[in-house]
Short mmCIF file of C-alpha atoms in Angstrom, two decimals:
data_model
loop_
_atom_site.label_atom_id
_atom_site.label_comp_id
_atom_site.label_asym_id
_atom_site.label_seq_id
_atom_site.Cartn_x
_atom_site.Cartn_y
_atom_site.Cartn_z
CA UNK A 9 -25.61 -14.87 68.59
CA UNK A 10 -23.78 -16.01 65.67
CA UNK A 11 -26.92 -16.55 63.75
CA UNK A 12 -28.63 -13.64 64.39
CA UNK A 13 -25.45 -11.77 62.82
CA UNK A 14 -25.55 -14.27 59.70
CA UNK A 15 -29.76 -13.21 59.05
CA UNK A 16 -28.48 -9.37 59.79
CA UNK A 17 -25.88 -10.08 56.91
CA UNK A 18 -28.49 -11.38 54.52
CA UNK A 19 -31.01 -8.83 55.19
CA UNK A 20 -28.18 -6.34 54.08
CA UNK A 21 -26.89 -8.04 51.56
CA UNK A 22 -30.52 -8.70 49.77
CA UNK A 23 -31.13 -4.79 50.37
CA UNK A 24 -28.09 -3.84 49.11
CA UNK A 25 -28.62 -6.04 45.70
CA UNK A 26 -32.72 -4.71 45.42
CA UNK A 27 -31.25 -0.81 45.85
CA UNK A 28 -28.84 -1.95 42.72
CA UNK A 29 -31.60 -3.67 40.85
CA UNK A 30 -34.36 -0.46 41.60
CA UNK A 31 -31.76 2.11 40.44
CA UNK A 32 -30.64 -0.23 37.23
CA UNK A 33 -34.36 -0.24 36.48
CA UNK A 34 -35.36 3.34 36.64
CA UNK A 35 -31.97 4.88 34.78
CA UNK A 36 -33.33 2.36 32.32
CA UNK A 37 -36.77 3.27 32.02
CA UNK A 38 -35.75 7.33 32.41
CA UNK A 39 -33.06 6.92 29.80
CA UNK A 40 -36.11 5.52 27.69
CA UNK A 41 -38.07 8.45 28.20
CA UNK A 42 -35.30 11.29 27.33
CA UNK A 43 -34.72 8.84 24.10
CA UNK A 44 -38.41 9.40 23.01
CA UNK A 45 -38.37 12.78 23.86
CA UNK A 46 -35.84 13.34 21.96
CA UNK A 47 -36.70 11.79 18.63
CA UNK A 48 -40.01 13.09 18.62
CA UNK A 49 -38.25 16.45 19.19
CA UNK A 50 -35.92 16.02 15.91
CA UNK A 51 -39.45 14.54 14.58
CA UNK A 52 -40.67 17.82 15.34
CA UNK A 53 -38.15 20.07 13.69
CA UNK A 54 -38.11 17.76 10.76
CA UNK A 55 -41.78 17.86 10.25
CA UNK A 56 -41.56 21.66 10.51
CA UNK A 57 -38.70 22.65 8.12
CA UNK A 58 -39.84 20.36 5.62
CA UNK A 59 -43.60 19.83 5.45
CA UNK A 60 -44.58 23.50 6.68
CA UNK A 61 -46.61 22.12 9.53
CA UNK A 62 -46.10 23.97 12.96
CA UNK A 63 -45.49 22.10 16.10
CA UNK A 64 -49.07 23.13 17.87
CA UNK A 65 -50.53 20.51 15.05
CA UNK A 66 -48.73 17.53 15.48
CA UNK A 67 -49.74 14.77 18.27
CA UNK A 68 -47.06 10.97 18.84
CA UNK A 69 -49.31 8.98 17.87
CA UNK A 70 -47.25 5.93 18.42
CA UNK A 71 -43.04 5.74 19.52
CA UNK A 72 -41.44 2.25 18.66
CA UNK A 73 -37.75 1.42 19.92
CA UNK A 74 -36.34 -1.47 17.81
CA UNK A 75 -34.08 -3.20 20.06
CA UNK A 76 -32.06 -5.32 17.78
CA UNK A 77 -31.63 -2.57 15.04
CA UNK A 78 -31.45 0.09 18.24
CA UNK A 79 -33.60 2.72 15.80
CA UNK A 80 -36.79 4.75 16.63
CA UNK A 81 -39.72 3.81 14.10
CA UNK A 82 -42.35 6.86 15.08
CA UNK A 83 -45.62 8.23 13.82
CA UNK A 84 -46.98 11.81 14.13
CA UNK A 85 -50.42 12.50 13.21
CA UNK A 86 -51.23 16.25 11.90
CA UNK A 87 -54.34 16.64 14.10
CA UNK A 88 -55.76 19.66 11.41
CA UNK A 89 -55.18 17.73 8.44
CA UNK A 90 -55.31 14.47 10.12
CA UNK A 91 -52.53 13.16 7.52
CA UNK A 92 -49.86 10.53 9.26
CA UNK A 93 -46.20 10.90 9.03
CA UNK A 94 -43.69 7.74 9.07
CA UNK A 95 -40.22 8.11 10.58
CA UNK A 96 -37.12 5.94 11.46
CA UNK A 97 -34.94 7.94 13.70
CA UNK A 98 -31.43 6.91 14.95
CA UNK A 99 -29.15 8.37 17.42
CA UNK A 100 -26.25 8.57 19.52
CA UNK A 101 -25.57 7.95 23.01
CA UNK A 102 -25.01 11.53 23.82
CA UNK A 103 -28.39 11.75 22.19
CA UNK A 104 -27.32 13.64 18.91
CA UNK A 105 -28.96 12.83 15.94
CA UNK A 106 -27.09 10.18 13.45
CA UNK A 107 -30.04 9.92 10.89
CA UNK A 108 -33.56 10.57 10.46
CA UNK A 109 -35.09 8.68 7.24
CA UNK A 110 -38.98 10.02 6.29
CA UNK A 111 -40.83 6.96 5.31
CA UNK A 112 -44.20 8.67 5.12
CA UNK A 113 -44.47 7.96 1.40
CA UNK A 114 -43.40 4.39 1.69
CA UNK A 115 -46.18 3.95 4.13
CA UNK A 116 -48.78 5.61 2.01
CA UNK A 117 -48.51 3.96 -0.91
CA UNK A 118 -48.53 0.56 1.33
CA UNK A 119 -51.35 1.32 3.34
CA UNK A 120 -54.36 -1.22 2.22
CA UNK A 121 -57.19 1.74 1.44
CA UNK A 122 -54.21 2.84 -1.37
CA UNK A 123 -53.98 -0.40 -3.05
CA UNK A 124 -55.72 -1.95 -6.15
CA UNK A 125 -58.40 -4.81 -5.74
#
């Protein structure tokens, strides 16, 4: 009888530790999420106030998190004018904005179609 309470202990114990590890993996992978969501919002707004460009014409193209640096590198295409924008996006924990630096014309004048042979 003994043993049979020692496997019951196990089998709770290893549930116990997998419900832990499940909900440590999807806060992570949610608080991901809501962290893209909202730089591409402040993306948004940016790209709005500053180029002119309303929010029906942009499309992510691609969302980077930069886990050593813990910034956003993201680029929004302008699907009408089908011009790329470049952005490095940092924020808080309580998901306010600290900075958002527009790199579009750094990337421009690197891409390889703008350089000289």
């Amino acid at each position: 009888m003994a043993e049979g309470e020692e496997n019951e202990k196990k089998i709770i114990i290893f549930n116990l530790l997998y419900c832990i590890v499940v909900i440590f993996v999807n806060y992570s992978y949610f608080n991901s999420k809501s962290r893209n969501a909202i730089v591409y919002n402040y993306v948004e707004n940016y790209i709005e106030i500053n180029y002119g460009i309303g929010r029906e014409n942009l499309k992510s193209e691609e969302i980077n998190y930069l886990r050593g640096m813990g910034l956003f590198e993201i680029e929004v295409k302008d699907i009408e004018t089908k011009n790329d924008y470049f952005f490095e996006v940092d924020i808080r924990d309580d998901y306010s904005l600290y900075y958002i630096k527009d790199l579009t014309e750094l990337h421009r004048k690197n891409h390889p179609k703008n350089q000289a042979d």
